[in-house]
Amino acid sequence: MLGIVFSEFEKLVEEKFSMDMLDDILDEANLDNDGAFTAVGSYPFADLAKMVGLLSKHSGIPVPDLVEVFGGHLFTIFHQRYAQFFEGIDSSLTFLEGIEDTIHTEVQKLYPEAELPTFTCTRIDDQTLQMHYQSRRPLAPLALGLIRACVEHFGQPAHIRHEGEANDMVFTVKLDT
């Protein structure tokens, strides 16, 4: 898994909780690299899962809720670092439709070893998009956080339904009219 995910998770824990909480999690996780992540490195998903599980244990917040918040955080970071993906886009549905063909294609060029989820999108009508998320990793709550943050970013209130499993989820995003 890409190091940017790990380094941003650490930043989120520090910002939303505290540096002490992050230190406690890293100490208890007993990771091979002692929690020293670089944005361009690649690390085992199991390490992230361990860190999230420990944050849940220490904070009392369920893992899916933490992962969803983290997804929202990542959207903000991606918008700051990769503003070119937002140029000329005026709708959350248009942006979301382009994740697989535009964003994931570019990420694979930069990081060929990246194992990204897939999104198969179907436009139901002008106000509704269905997104089928599939991944080897159970991170559908992360995708939900990204989707919610995207809708907020474009200022388009929406109802987001989701059904399925954490590694195979169908999201339906319906803009409020």
PDB file of C-alpha atoms in Angstrom:
ATOM      1  CA  MET A   1       0.000   0.000   0.000  1.00  0.00           C
ATOM      2  CA  LEU A   2       1.299   3.460  -0.890  1.00  0.00           C
ATOM      3  CA  GLY A   3       3.144   5.326   1.833  1.00  0.00           C
ATOM      4  CA  ILE A   4       1.099   8.494   1.379  1.00  0.00           C
ATOM      5  CA  VAL A   5      -1.841   6.625   2.933  1.00  0.00           C
ATOM      6  CA  PHE A   6       0.227   5.780   6.009  1.00  0.00           C
ATOM      7  CA  SER A   7       1.805   9.197   6.423  1.00  0.00           C
ATOM      8  CA  GLU A   8      -1.582  10.897   6.050  1.00  0.00           C
ATOM      9  CA  PHE A   9      -3.139   8.515   8.570  1.00  0.00           C
ATOM     10  CA  GLU A  10      -0.458   9.520  11.062  1.00  0.00           C
ATOM     11  CA  LYS A  11      -1.176  13.210  10.383  1.00  0.00           C
ATOM     12  CA  LEU A  12      -4.890  12.640  10.879  1.00  0.00           C
ATOM     13  CA  VAL A  13      -4.340  10.893  14.227  1.00  0.00           C
ATOM     14  CA  GLU A  14      -2.067  13.703  15.384  1.00  0.00           C
ATOM     15  CA  GLU A  15      -4.525  16.437  14.266  1.00  0.00           C
ATOM     16  CA  LYS A  16      -7.784  14.847  15.450  1.00  0.00           C
ATOM     17  CA  PHE A  17      -6.493  13.150  18.590  1.00  0.00           C
ATOM     18  CA  SER A  18      -2.939  13.967  19.696  1.00  0.00           C
ATOM     19  CA  MET A  19       0.717  13.228  19.190  1.00  0.00           C
ATOM     20  CA  ASP A  20       0.558  11.142  22.365  1.00  0.00           C
ATOM     21  CA  MET A  21      -2.209   9.003  20.858  1.00  0.00           C
ATOM     22  CA  LEU A  22      -0.119   8.481  17.727  1.00  0.00           C
ATOM     23  CA  ASP A  23       2.912   7.530  19.819  1.00  0.00           C
ATOM     24  CA  ASP A  24       0.832   5.062  21.840  1.00  0.00           C
ATOM     25  CA  ILE A  25      -0.531   3.449  18.687  1.00  0.00           C
ATOM     26  CA  LEU A  26       2.889   3.164  17.062  1.00  0.00           C
ATOM     27  CA  ASP A  27       4.442   1.759  20.245  1.00  0.00           C
ATOM     28  CA  GLU A  28       1.695  -0.818  20.641  1.00  0.00           C
ATOM     29  CA  ALA A  29       1.640  -1.715  16.923  1.00  0.00           C
ATOM     30  CA  ASN A  30       5.300  -2.723  17.079  1.00  0.00           C
ATOM     31  CA  LEU A  31       5.751  -2.258  13.329  1.00  0.00           C
ATOM     32  CA  ASP A  32       8.924  -3.358  11.553  1.00  0.00           C
ATOM     33  CA  ASN A  33       9.662   0.240  10.545  1.00  0.00           C
ATOM     34  CA  ASP A  34       8.588   1.746  13.908  1.00  0.00           C
ATOM     35  CA  GLY A  35       6.035   3.907  12.078  1.00  0.00           C
ATOM     36  CA  ALA A  36       8.579   5.686   9.872  1.00  0.00           C
ATOM     37  CA  PHE A  37       6.645   5.985   6.610  1.00  0.00           C
ATOM     38  CA  THR A  38       7.591   7.924   3.504  1.00  0.00           C
ATOM     39  CA  ALA A  39       4.941   9.148   1.081  1.00  0.00           C
ATOM     40  CA  VAL A  40       6.558   7.333  -1.852  1.00  0.00           C
ATOM     41  CA  GLY A  41       7.265   4.062  -0.038  1.00  0.00           C
ATOM     42  CA  SER A  42       5.144   0.928  -0.098  1.00  0.00           C
ATOM     43  CA  TYR A  43       4.022  -0.844   3.071  1.00  0.00           C
ATOM     44  CA  PRO A  44       1.876  -3.830   4.059  1.00  0.00           C
ATOM     45  CA  PHE A  45      -1.858  -3.192   4.368  1.00  0.00           C
ATOM     46  CA  ALA A  46      -1.755  -5.243   7.581  1.00  0.00           C
ATOM     47  CA  ASP A  47       0.240  -2.425   9.207  1.00  0.00           C
ATOM     48  CA  LEU A  48      -2.469   0.120   8.420  1.00  0.00           C
ATOM     49  CA  ALA A  49      -5.171  -2.261   9.628  1.00  0.00           C
ATOM     50  CA  LYS A  50      -3.280  -2.748  12.891  1.00  0.00           C
ATOM     51  CA  MET A  51      -2.915   1.017  13.394  1.00  0.00           C
ATOM     52  CA  VAL A  52      -6.608   1.685  12.683  1.00  0.00           C
ATOM     53  CA  GLY A  53      -7.620  -1.134  15.016  1.00  0.00           C
ATOM     54  CA  LEU A  54      -5.489   0.309  17.792  1.00  0.00           C
ATOM     55  CA  LEU A  55      -6.889   3.803  17.226  1.00  0.00           C
ATOM     56  CA  SER A  56     -10.364   2.307  17.535  1.00  0.00           C
ATOM     57  CA  LYS A  57      -9.383   0.550  20.758  1.00  0.00           C
ATOM     58  CA  HIS A  58      -7.881   3.711  22.285  1.00  0.00           C
ATOM     59  CA  SER A  59     -10.568   6.139  21.068  1.00  0.00           C
ATOM     60  CA  GLY A  60     -13.664   3.961  21.377  1.00  0.00           C
ATOM     61  CA  ILE A  61     -14.674   4.903  17.813  1.00  0.00           C
ATOM     62  CA  PRO A  62     -15.656   1.984  15.547  1.00  0.00           C
ATOM     63  CA  VAL A  63     -13.161   1.106  12.810  1.00  0.00           C
ATOM     64  CA  PRO A  64     -15.564   1.823   9.896  1.00  0.00           C
ATOM     65  CA  ASP A  65     -16.245   5.322  11.253  1.00  0.00           C
ATOM     66  CA  LEU A  66     -12.523   6.047  11.590  1.00  0.00           C
ATOM     67  CA  VAL A  67     -11.831   4.779   8.075  1.00  0.00           C
ATOM     68  CA  GLU A  68     -14.651   6.919   6.641  1.00  0.00           C
ATOM     69  CA  VAL A  69     -13.267  10.041   8.329  1.00  0.00           C
ATOM     70  CA  PHE A  70      -9.853   9.142   6.961  1.00  0.00           C
ATOM     71  CA  GLY A  71     -11.350   8.943   3.463  1.00  0.00           C
ATOM     72  CA  GLY A  72     -12.630  12.497   3.831  1.00  0.00           C
ATOM     73  CA  HIS A  73      -9.204  13.610   5.002  1.00  0.00           C
ATOM     74  CA  LEU A  74      -7.562  11.959   1.993  1.00  0.00           C
ATOM     75  CA  PHE A  75      -9.918  13.728  -0.412  1.00  0.00           C
ATOM     76  CA  THR A  76      -8.766  17.077   0.979  1.00  0.00           C
ATOM     77  CA  ILE A  77      -5.119  16.062   0.625  1.00  0.00           C
ATOM     78  CA  PHE A  78      -5.641  14.769  -2.925  1.00  0.00           C
ATOM     79  CA  HIS A  79      -7.362  18.014  -3.885  1.00  0.00           C
ATOM     80  CA  GLN A  80      -4.433  20.033  -2.524  1.00  0.00           C
ATOM     81  CA  ARG A  81      -1.712  17.910  -4.122  1.00  0.00           C
ATOM     82  CA  TYR A  82      -3.383  16.975  -7.398  1.00  0.00           C
ATOM     83  CA  ALA A  83      -5.442  20.019  -8.326  1.00  0.00           C
ATOM     84  CA  GLN A  84      -5.020  19.210 -12.027  1.00  0.00           C
ATOM     85  CA  PHE A  85      -7.549  16.379 -11.671  1.00  0.00           C
ATOM     86  CA  PHE A  86     -10.191  18.928 -10.680  1.00  0.00           C
ATOM     87  CA  GLU A  87      -9.589  21.383 -13.515  1.00  0.00           C
ATOM     88  CA  GLY A  88     -12.632  21.840 -15.737  1.00  0.00           C
ATOM     89  CA  ILE A  89     -14.817  19.638 -13.540  1.00  0.00           C
ATOM     90  CA  ASP A  90     -17.940  21.308 -12.153  1.00  0.00           C
ATOM     91  CA  SER A  91     -19.863  18.332 -10.800  1.00  0.00           C
ATOM     92  CA  SER A  92     -19.199  15.711  -8.162  1.00  0.00           C
ATOM     93  CA  LEU A  93     -20.770  13.027 -10.358  1.00  0.00           C
ATOM     94  CA  THR A  94     -18.500  13.910 -13.270  1.00  0.00           C
ATOM     95  CA  PHE A  95     -15.476  13.795 -10.990  1.00  0.00           C
ATOM     96  CA  LEU A  96     -16.505  10.474  -9.455  1.00  0.00           C
ATOM     97  CA  GLU A  97     -17.123   8.963 -12.896  1.00  0.00           C
ATOM     98  CA  GLY A  98     -13.522   9.754 -13.828  1.00  0.00           C
ATOM     99  CA  ILE A  99     -11.806   8.098 -10.880  1.00  0.00           C
ATOM    100  CA  GLU A 100     -11.073   4.821 -12.654  1.00  0.00           C
ATOM    101  CA  ASP A 101     -10.172   6.060 -16.137  1.00  0.00           C
ATOM    102  CA  THR A 102      -8.401   9.283 -15.196  1.00  0.00           C
ATOM    103  CA  ILE A 103      -7.088   9.252 -11.642  1.00  0.00           C
ATOM    104  CA  HIS A 104      -6.326   5.565 -11.203  1.00  0.00           C
ATOM    105  CA  THR A 105      -4.684   5.450 -14.646  1.00  0.00           C
ATOM    106  CA  GLU A 106      -2.339   8.288 -13.665  1.00  0.00           C
ATOM    107  CA  VAL A 107      -1.603   6.762 -10.252  1.00  0.00           C
ATOM    108  CA  GLN A 108      -0.645   3.459 -11.941  1.00  0.00           C
ATOM    109  CA  LYS A 109       1.766   5.339 -14.222  1.00  0.00           C
ATOM    110  CA  LEU A 110       3.468   6.955 -11.229  1.00  0.00           C
ATOM    111  CA  TYR A 111       3.297   3.933  -8.934  1.00  0.00           C
ATOM    112  CA  PRO A 112       3.109   0.721 -11.022  1.00  0.00           C
ATOM    113  CA  GLU A 113       3.187  -1.407  -7.862  1.00  0.00           C
ATOM    114  CA  ALA A 114       0.068   0.273  -6.438  1.00  0.00           C
ATOM    115  CA  GLU A 115      -2.864  -2.085  -5.907  1.00  0.00           C
ATOM    116  CA  LEU A 116      -5.852   0.181  -6.405  1.00  0.00           C
ATOM    117  CA  PRO A 117      -9.503  -0.677  -6.039  1.00  0.00           C
ATOM    118  CA  THR A 118     -11.685  -0.601  -9.123  1.00  0.00           C
ATOM    119  CA  PHE A 119     -14.757   1.540  -9.654  1.00  0.00           C
ATOM    120  CA  THR A 120     -17.257   0.597 -12.316  1.00  0.00           C
ATOM    121  CA  CYS A 121     -19.614   3.522 -12.793  1.00  0.00           C
ATOM    122  CA  THR A 122     -23.069   3.640 -14.311  1.00  0.00           C
ATOM    123  CA  ARG A 123     -24.907   6.924 -14.794  1.00  0.00           C
ATOM    124  CA  ILE A 124     -28.529   6.205 -13.880  1.00  0.00           C
ATOM    125  CA  ASP A 125     -29.733   9.704 -14.826  1.00  0.00           C
ATOM    126  CA  ASP A 126     -28.478  13.311 -14.685  1.00  0.00           C
ATOM    127  CA  GLN A 127     -28.651  13.314 -10.888  1.00  0.00           C
ATOM    128  CA  THR A 128     -27.686   9.731 -10.033  1.00  0.00           C
ATOM    129  CA  LEU A 129     -24.476   7.732 -10.295  1.00  0.00           C
ATOM    130  CA  GLN A 130     -23.948   4.141  -9.271  1.00  0.00           C
ATOM    131  CA  MET A 131     -20.401   3.137  -8.365  1.00  0.00           C
ATOM    132  CA  HIS A 132     -19.367  -0.474  -7.897  1.00  0.00           C
ATOM    133  CA  TYR A 133     -16.280  -0.608  -5.670  1.00  0.00           C
ATOM    134  CA  GLN A 134     -14.163  -3.754  -5.629  1.00  0.00           C
ATOM    135  CA  SER A 135     -10.890  -4.282  -3.803  1.00  0.00           C
ATOM    136  CA  ARG A 136      -8.748  -6.954  -2.198  1.00  0.00           C
ATOM    137  CA  ARG A 137      -8.820  -4.740   0.868  1.00  0.00           C
ATOM    138  CA  PRO A 138     -11.915  -4.066   2.995  1.00  0.00           C
ATOM    139  CA  LEU A 139     -11.807  -0.286   2.568  1.00  0.00           C
ATOM    140  CA  ALA A 140     -15.298   0.581   1.325  1.00  0.00           C
ATOM    141  CA  PRO A 141     -15.677   2.978   4.298  1.00  0.00           C
ATOM    142  CA  LEU A 142     -12.629   4.861   2.957  1.00  0.00           C
ATOM    143  CA  ALA A 143     -14.338   5.106  -0.440  1.00  0.00           C
ATOM    144  CA  LEU A 144     -17.500   6.344   1.281  1.00  0.00           C
ATOM    145  CA  GLY A 145     -15.508   9.077   3.024  1.00  0.00           C
ATOM    146  CA  LEU A 146     -13.929  10.101  -0.278  1.00  0.00           C
ATOM    147  CA  ILE A 147     -17.344  10.192  -1.976  1.00  0.00           C
ATOM    148  CA  ARG A 148     -18.923  12.247   0.825  1.00  0.00           C
ATOM    149  CA  ALA A 149     -16.028  14.718   0.779  1.00  0.00           C
ATOM    150  CA  CYS A 150     -16.249  14.993  -3.015  1.00  0.00           C
ATOM    151  CA  VAL A 151     -19.957  15.831  -2.880  1.00  0.00           C
ATOM    152  CA  GLU A 152     -19.260  18.441  -0.180  1.00  0.00           C
ATOM    153  CA  HIS A 153     -16.343  19.887  -2.153  1.00  0.00           C
ATOM    154  CA  PHE A 154     -18.568  20.530  -5.173  1.00  0.00           C
ATOM    155  CA  GLY A 155     -21.329  21.934  -2.945  1.00  0.00           C
ATOM    156  CA  GLN A 156     -23.854  19.425  -4.198  1.00  0.00           C
ATOM    157  CA  PRO A 157     -25.910  17.907  -1.394  1.00  0.00           C
ATOM    158  CA  ALA A 158     -26.651  14.260  -2.089  1.00  0.00           C
ATOM    159  CA  HIS A 159     -28.035  11.079  -0.641  1.00  0.00           C
ATOM    160  CA  ILE A 160     -25.488   8.274  -0.698  1.00  0.00           C
ATOM    161  CA  ARG A 161     -26.707   4.712  -0.328  1.00  0.00           C
ATOM    162  CA  HIS A 162     -24.382   1.764  -0.055  1.00  0.00           C
ATOM    163  CA  GLU A 163     -24.872  -1.941   0.093  1.00  0.00           C
ATOM    164  CA  GLY A 164     -22.507  -4.855   0.070  1.00  0.00           C
ATOM    165  CA  GLU A 165     -19.333  -5.867   1.823  1.00  0.00           C
ATOM    166  CA  ALA A 166     -16.293  -3.805   2.796  1.00  0.00           C
ATOM    167  CA  ASN A 167     -14.384  -5.075  -0.251  1.00  0.00           C
ATOM    168  CA  ASP A 168     -17.308  -5.249  -2.710  1.00  0.00           C
ATOM    169  CA  MET A 169     -19.744  -2.362  -2.300  1.00  0.00           C
ATOM    170  CA  VAL A 170     -22.227  -0.583  -4.526  1.00  0.00           C
ATOM    171  CA  PHE A 171     -22.606   3.136  -3.848  1.00  0.00           C
ATOM    172  CA  THR A 172     -25.532   5.097  -5.274  1.00  0.00           C
ATOM    173  CA  VAL A 173     -24.988   8.844  -5.250  1.00  0.00           C
ATOM    174  CA  LYS A 174     -28.166  10.833  -5.915  1.00  0.00           C
ATOM    175  CA  LEU A 175     -27.852  14.600  -5.964  1.00  0.00           C
ATOM    176  CA  ASP A 176     -30.582  16.510  -4.162  1.00  0.00           C
ATOM    177  CA  THR A 177     -32.679  18.523  -6.582  1.00  0.00           C
TER     178      THR A 177
END
